[in-house]
PDB file of C-alpha atoms in Angstrom:
ATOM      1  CA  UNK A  15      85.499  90.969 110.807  1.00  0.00           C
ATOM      2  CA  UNK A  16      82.435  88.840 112.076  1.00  0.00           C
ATOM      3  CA  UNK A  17      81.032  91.969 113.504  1.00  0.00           C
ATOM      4  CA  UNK A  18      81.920  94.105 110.363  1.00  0.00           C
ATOM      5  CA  UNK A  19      79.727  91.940 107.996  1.00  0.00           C
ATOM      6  CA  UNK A  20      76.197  91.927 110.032  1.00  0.00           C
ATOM      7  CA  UNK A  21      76.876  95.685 110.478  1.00  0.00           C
ATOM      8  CA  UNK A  22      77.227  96.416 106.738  1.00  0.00           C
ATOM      9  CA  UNK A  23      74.341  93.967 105.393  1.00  0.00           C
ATOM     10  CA  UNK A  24      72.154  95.273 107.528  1.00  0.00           C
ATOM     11  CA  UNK A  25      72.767  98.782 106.652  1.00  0.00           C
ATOM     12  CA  UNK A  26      72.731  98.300 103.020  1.00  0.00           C
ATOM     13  CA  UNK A  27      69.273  96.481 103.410  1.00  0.00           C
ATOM     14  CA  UNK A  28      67.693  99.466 105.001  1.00  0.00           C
ATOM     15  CA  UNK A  29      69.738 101.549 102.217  1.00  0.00           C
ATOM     16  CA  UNK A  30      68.084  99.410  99.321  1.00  0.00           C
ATOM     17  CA  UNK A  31      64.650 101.031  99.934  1.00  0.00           C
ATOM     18  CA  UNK A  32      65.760 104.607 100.805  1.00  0.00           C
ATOM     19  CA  UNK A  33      65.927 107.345  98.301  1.00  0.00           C
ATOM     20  CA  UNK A  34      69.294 107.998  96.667  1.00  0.00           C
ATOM     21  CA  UNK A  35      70.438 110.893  99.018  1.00  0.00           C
ATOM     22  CA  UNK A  36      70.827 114.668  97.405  1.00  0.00           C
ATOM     23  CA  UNK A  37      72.343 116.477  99.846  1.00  0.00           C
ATOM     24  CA  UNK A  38      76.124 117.569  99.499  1.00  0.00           C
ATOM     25  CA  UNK A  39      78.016 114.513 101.390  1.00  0.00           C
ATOM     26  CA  UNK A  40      79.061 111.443  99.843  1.00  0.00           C
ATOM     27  CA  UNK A  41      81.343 108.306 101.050  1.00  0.00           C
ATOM     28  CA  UNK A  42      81.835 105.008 101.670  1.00  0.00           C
ATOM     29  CA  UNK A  43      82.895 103.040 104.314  1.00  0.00           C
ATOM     30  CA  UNK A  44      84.584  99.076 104.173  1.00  0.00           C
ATOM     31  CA  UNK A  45      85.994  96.617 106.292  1.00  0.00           C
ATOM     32  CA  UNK A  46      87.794  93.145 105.013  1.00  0.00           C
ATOM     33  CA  UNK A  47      90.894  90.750 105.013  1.00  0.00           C
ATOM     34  CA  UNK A  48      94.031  91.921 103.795  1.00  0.00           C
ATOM     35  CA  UNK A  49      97.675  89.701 103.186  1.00  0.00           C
ATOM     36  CA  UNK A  50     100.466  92.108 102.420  1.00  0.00           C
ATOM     37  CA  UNK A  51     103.997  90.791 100.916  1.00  0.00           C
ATOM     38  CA  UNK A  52     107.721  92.513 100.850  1.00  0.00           C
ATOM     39  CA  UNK A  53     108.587  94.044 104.102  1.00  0.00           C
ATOM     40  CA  UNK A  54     105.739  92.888 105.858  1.00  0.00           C
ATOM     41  CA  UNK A  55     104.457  89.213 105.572  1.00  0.00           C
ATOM     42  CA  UNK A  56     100.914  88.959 107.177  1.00  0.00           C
ATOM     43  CA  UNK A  57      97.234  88.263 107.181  1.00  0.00           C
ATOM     44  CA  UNK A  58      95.467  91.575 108.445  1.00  0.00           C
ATOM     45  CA  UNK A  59      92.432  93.038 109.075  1.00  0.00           C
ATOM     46  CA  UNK A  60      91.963  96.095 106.690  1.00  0.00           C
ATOM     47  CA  UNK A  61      89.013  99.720 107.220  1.00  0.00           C
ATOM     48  CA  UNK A  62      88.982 101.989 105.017  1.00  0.00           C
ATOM     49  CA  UNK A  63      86.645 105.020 104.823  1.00  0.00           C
ATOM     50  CA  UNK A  64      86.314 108.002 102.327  1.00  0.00           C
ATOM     51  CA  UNK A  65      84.093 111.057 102.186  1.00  0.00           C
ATOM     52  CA  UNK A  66      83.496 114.067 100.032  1.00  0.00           C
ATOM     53  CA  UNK A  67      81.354 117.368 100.329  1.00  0.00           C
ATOM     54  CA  UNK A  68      80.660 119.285  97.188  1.00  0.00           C
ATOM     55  CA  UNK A  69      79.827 122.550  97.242  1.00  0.00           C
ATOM     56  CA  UNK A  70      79.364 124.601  93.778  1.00  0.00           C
ATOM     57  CA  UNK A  71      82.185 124.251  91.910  1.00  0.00           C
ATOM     58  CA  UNK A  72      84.446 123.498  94.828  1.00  0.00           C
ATOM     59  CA  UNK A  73      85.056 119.585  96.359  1.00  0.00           C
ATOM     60  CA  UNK A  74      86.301 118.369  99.076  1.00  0.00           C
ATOM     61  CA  UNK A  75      87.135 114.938 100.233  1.00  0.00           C
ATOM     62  CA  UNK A  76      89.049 113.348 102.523  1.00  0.00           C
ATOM     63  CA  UNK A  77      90.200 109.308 103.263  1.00  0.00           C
ATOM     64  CA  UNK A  78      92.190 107.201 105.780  1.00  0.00           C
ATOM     65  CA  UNK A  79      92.492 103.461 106.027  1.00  0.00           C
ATOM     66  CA  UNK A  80      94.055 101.066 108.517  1.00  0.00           C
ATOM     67  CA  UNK A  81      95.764  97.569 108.149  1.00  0.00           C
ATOM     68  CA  UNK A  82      96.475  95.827 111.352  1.00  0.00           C
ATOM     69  CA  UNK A  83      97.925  91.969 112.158  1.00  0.00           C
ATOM     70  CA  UNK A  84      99.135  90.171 115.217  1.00  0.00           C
ATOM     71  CA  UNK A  85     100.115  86.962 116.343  1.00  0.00           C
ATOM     72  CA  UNK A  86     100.867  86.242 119.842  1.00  0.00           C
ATOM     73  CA  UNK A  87     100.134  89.497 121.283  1.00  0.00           C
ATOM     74  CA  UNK A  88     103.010  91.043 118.637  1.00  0.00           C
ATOM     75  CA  UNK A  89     102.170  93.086 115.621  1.00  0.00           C
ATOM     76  CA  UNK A  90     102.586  91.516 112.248  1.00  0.00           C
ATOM     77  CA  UNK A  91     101.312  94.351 110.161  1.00  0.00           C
ATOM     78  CA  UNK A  92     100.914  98.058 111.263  1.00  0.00           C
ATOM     79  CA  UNK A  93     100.070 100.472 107.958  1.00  0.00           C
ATOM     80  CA  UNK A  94      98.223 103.833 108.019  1.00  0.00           C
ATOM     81  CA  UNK A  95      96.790 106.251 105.165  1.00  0.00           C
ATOM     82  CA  UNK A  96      95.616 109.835 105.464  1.00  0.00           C
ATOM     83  CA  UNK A  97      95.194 112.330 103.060  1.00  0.00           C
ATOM     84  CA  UNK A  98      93.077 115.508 102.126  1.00  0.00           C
ATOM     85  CA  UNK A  99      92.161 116.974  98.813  1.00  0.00           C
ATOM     86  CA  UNK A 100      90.103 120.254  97.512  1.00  0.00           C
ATOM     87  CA  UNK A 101      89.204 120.828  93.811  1.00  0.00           C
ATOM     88  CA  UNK A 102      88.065 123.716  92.043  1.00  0.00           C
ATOM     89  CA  UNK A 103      86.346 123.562  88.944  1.00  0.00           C
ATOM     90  CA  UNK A 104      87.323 127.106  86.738  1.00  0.00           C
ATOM     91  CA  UNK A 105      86.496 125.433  83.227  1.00  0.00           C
ATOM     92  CA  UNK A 106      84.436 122.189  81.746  1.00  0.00           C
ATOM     93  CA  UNK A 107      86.597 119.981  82.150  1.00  0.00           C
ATOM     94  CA  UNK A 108      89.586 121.705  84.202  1.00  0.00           C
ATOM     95  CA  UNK A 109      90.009 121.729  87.901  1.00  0.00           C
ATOM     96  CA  UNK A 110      92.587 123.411  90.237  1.00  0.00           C
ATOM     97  CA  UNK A 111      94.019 120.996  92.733  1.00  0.00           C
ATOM     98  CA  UNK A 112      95.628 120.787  96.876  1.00  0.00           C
ATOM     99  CA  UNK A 113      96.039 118.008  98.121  1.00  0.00           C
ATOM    100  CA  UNK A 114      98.118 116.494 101.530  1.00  0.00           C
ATOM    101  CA  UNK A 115      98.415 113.004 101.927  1.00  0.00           C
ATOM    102  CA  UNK A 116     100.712 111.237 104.638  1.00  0.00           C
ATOM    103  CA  UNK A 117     101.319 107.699 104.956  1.00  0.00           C
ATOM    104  CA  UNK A 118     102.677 105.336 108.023  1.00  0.00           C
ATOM    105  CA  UNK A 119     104.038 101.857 107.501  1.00  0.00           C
ATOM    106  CA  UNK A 120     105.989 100.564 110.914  1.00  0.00           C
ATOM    107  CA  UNK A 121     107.078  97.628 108.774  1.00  0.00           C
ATOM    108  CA  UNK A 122     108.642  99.719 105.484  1.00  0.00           C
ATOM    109  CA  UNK A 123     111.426 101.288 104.777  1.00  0.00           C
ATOM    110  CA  UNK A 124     109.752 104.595 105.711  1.00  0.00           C
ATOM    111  CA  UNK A 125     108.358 105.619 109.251  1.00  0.00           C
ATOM    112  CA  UNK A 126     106.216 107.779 107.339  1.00  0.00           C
ATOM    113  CA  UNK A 127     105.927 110.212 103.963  1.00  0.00           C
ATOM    114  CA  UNK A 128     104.527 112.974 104.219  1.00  0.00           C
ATOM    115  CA  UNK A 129     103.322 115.220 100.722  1.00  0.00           C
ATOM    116  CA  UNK A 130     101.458 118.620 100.031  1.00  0.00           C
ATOM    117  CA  UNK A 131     100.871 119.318  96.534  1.00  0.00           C
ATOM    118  CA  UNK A 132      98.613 122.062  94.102  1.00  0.00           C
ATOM    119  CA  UNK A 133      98.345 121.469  90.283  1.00  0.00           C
ATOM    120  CA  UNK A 134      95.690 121.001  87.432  1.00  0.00           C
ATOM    121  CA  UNK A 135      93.110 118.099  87.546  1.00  0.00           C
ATOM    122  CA  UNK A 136      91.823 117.434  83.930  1.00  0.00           C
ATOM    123  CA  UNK A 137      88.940 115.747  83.154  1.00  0.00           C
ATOM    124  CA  UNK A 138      89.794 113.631  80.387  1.00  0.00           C
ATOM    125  CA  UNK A 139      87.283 111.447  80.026  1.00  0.00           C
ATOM    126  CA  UNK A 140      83.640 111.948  81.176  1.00  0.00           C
ATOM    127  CA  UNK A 141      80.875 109.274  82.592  1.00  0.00           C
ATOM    128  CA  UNK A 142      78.510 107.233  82.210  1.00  0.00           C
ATOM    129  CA  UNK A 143      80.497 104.363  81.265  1.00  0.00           C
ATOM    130  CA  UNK A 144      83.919 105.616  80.964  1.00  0.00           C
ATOM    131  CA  UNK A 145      86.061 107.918  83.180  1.00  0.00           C
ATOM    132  CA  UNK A 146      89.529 108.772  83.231  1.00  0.00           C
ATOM    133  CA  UNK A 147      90.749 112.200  85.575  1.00  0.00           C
ATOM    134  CA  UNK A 148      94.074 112.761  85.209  1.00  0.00           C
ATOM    135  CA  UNK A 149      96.183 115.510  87.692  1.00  0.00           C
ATOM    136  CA  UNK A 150      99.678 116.941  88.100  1.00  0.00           C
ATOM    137  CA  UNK A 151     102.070 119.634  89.701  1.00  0.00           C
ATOM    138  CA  UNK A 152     104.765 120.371  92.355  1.00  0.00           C
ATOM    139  CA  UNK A 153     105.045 120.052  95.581  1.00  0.00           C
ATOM    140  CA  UNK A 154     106.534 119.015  98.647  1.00  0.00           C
ATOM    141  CA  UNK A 155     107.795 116.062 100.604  1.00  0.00           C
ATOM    142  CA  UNK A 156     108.704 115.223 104.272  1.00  0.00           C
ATOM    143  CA  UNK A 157     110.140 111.528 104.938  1.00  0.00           C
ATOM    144  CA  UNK A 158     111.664 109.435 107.546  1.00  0.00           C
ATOM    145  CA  UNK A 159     114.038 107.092 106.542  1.00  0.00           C
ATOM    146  CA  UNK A 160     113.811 103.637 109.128  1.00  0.00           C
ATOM    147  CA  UNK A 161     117.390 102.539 110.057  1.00  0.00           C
ATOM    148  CA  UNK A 162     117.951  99.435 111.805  1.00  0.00           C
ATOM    149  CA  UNK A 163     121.909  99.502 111.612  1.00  0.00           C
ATOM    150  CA  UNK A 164     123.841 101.101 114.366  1.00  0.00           C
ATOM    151  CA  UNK A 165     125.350 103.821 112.629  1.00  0.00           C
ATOM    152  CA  UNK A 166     122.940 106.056 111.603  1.00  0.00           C
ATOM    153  CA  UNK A 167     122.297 106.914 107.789  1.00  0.00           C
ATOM    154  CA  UNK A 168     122.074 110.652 107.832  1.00  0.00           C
ATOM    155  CA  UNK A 169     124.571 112.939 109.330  1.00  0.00           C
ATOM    156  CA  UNK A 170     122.036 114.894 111.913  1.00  0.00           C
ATOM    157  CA  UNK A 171     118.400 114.519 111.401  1.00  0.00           C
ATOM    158  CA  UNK A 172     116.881 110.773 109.320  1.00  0.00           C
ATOM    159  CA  UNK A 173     113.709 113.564 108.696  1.00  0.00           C
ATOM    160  CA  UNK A 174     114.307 114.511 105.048  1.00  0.00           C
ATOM    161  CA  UNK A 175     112.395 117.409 102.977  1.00  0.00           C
ATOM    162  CA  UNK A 176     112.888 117.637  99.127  1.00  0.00           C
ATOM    163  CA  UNK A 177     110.521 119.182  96.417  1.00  0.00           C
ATOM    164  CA  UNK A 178     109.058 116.739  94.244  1.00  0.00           C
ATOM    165  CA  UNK A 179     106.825 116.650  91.247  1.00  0.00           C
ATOM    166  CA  UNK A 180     103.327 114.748  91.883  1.00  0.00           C
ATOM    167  CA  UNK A 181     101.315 112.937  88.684  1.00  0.00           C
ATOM    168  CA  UNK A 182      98.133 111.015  89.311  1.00  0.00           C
ATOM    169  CA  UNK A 183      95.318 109.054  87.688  1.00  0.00           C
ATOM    170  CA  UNK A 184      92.115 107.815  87.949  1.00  0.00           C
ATOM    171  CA  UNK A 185      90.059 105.191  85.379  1.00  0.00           C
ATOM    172  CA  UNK A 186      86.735 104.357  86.456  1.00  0.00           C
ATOM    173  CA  UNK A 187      84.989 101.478  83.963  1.00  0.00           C
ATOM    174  CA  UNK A 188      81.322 100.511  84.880  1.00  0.00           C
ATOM    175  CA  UNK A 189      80.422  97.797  82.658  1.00  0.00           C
ATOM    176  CA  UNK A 190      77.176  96.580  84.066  1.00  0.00           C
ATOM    177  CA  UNK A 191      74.970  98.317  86.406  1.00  0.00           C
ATOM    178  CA  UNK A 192      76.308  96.867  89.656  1.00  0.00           C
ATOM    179  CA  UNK A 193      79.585  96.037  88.920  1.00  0.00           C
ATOM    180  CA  UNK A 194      82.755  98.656  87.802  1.00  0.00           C
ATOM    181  CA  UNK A 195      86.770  98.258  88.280  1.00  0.00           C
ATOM    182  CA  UNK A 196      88.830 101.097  89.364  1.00  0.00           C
ATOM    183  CA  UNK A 197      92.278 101.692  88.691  1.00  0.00           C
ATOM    184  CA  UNK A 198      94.499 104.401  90.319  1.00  0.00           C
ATOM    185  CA  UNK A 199      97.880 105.233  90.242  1.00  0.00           C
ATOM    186  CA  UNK A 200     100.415 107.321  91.202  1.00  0.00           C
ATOM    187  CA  UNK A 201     103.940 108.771  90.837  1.00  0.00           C
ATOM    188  CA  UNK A 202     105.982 110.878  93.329  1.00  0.00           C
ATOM    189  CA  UNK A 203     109.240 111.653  92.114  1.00  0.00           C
ATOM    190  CA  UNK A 204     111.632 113.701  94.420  1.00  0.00           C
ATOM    191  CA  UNK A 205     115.503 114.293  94.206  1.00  0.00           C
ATOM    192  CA  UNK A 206     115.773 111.484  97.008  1.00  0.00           C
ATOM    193  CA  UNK A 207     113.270 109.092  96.037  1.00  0.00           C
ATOM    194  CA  UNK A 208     110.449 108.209  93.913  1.00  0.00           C
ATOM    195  CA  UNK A 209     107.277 106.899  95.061  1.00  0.00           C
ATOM    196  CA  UNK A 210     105.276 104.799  92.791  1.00  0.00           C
ATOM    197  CA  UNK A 211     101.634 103.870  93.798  1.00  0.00           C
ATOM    198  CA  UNK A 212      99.254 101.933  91.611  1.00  0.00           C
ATOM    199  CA  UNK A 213      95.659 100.760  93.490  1.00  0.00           C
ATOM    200  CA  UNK A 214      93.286  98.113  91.274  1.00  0.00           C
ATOM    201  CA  UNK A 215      89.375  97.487  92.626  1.00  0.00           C
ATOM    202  CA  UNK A 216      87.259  95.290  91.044  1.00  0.00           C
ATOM    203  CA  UNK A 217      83.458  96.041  92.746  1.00  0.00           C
ATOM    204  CA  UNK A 218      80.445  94.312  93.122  1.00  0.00           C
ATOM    205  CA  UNK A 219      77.001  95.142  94.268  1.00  0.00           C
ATOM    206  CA  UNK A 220      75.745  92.807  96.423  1.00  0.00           C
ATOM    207  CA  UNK A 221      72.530  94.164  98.162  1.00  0.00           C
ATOM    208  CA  UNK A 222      71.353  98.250  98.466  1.00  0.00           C
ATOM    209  CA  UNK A 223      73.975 100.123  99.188  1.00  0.00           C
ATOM    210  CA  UNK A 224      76.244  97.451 100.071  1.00  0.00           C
ATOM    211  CA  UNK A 225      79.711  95.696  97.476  1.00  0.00           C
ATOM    212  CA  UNK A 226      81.695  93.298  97.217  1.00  0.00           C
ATOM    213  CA  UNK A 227      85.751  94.591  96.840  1.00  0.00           C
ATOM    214  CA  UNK A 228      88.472  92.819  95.454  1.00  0.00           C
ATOM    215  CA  UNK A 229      91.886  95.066  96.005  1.00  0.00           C
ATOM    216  CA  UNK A 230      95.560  94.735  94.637  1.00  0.00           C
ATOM    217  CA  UNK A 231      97.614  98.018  96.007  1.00  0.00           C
ATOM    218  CA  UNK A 232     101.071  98.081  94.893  1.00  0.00           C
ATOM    219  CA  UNK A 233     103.600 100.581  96.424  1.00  0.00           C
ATOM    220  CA  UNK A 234     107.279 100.846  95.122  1.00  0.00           C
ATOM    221  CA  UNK A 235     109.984 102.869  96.419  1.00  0.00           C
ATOM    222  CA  UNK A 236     113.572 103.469  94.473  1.00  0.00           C
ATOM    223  CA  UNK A 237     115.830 104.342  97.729  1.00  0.00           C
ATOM    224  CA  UNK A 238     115.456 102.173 101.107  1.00  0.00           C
ATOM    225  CA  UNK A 239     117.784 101.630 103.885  1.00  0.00           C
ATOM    226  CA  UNK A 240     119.992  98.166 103.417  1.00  0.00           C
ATOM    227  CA  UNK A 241     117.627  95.264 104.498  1.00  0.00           C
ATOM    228  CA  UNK A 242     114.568  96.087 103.465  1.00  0.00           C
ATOM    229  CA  UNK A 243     112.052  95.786 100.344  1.00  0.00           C
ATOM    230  CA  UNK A 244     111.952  97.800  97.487  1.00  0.00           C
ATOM    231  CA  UNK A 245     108.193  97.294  96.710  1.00  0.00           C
ATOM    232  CA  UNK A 246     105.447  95.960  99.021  1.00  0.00           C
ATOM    233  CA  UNK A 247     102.251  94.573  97.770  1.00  0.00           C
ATOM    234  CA  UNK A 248      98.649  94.177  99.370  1.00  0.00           C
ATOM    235  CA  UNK A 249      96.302  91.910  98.329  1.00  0.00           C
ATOM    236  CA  UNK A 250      92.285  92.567  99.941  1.00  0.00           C
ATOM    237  CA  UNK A 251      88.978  91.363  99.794  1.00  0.00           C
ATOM    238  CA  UNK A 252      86.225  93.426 101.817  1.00  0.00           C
ATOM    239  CA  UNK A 253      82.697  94.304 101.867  1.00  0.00           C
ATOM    240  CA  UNK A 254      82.054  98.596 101.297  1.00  0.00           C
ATOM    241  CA  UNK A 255      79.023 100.729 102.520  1.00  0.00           C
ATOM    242  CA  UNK A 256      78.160 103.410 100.095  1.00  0.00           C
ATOM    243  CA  UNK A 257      76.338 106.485 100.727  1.00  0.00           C
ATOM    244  CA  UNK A 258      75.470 109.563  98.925  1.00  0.00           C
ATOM    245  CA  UNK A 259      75.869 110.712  95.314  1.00  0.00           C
ATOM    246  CA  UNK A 260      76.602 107.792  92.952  1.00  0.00           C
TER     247      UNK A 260
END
């Protein structure tokens, strides 16, 4: 982290006096402290990067972000976040929607989930000050059940594939010119288990092109194997580099 912060002031210094860029790529990159709770008790480091490319009435983005403890040369905390998504815009306010996201944990109940998905995306409510996208449709889901006990949980494979049903939201509120909260959520619902997601950002500009984050990601499962934590909470505070369209 004390190499993360020089890194992004400076950058967001030499970003203050540069013209907003125009070109098609857009993104952000961030780097903080993170303390997680339920299955995984630890202070971590936390990255997290995002970028998008628009192209007329298609966009595509793409994000990942890392969380990683240890203490005494043993991991504490070990969670991983992927996912791609591509949106094209047929009416004002209407997009069509495909999306993959996967995502690793080595201390939840899941080794990893793994989701495809195509719907609508619906632009509900439009900037400046406002903005609320909302999306849904089927899909698909791939998951790995962790089991500690000796006797395994599933008869021949713990990989498990099941169609689910995929909502989403996004709210976006700027209230002053440098500072806007961000709430996201998310529901996954499959005949084996439902995933609920819901991601809160409260961000600050601090110099150029360079914020202040405040984070509270909760994630809540409704089936785990016998020991482990329903829901699992992370709790950040990081410093973001922005870039691109605003």
């Amino acid at each position: 982290m004390r190499h993360v912060l020089p890194i992004l002031l400076l950058a967001g210094a030499a970003g203050a006096h540069a013209e907003e860029a125009t070109g098609p790529w857009s993104g952000t990159g961030s780097g903080g402290y993170l303390a997680t709770a339920g299955n995984a008790l630890a202070k971590a480091s936390c990255l997290k990067a995002a970028v998008a490319y628009e192209a007329g009435r298609w966009t595509h983005s793409a994000g990942a972000t890392a969380n990683l403890a240890s203490q005494q040369g043993d991991s504490t905390a070990e969670a991983y976040t992927a996912g791609l998504k591509s949106r094209f815009n047929f009416a004002e306010r209407w997009d069509a929607v495909g999306s993959a996201d996967w995502i690793g944990d080595r201390f939840s109940a899941y080794e990893y989930q793994v989701y495809e998905a195509a719907g609508l995306g619906w632009h509900a409510i439009v900037p400046p000050k406002h903005r609320l996208d909302l999306e849904a449709g089927p899909g698909f889901r791939q998951t790995k059940l962790r089991d500690v006990s000796a006797t395994p949980l599933l008869d021949e494979s713990d990989t498990q594939t099941d169609v689910i049903g995929l909502a989403r939201l996004e709210y976006e509120w700027t209230f002053s010119e440098n500072a806007r909260f961000l709430q996201k959520g998310s529901v996954i619902a499959g005949s084996d288990n439902t995933l609920y997601e819901s991601i809160s950002e409260l961000k600050a500009g601090l110099v150029g092109n360079i914020a202040l984050v405040l984070g509270y990601i909760v994630r809540h499962n409704t089936v785990v194997a016998p020991g482990f934590e329903k829901t699992d909470t992370q709790t950040t505070v990081s410093l973001e580099y922005a870039f691109g369209k605003k």
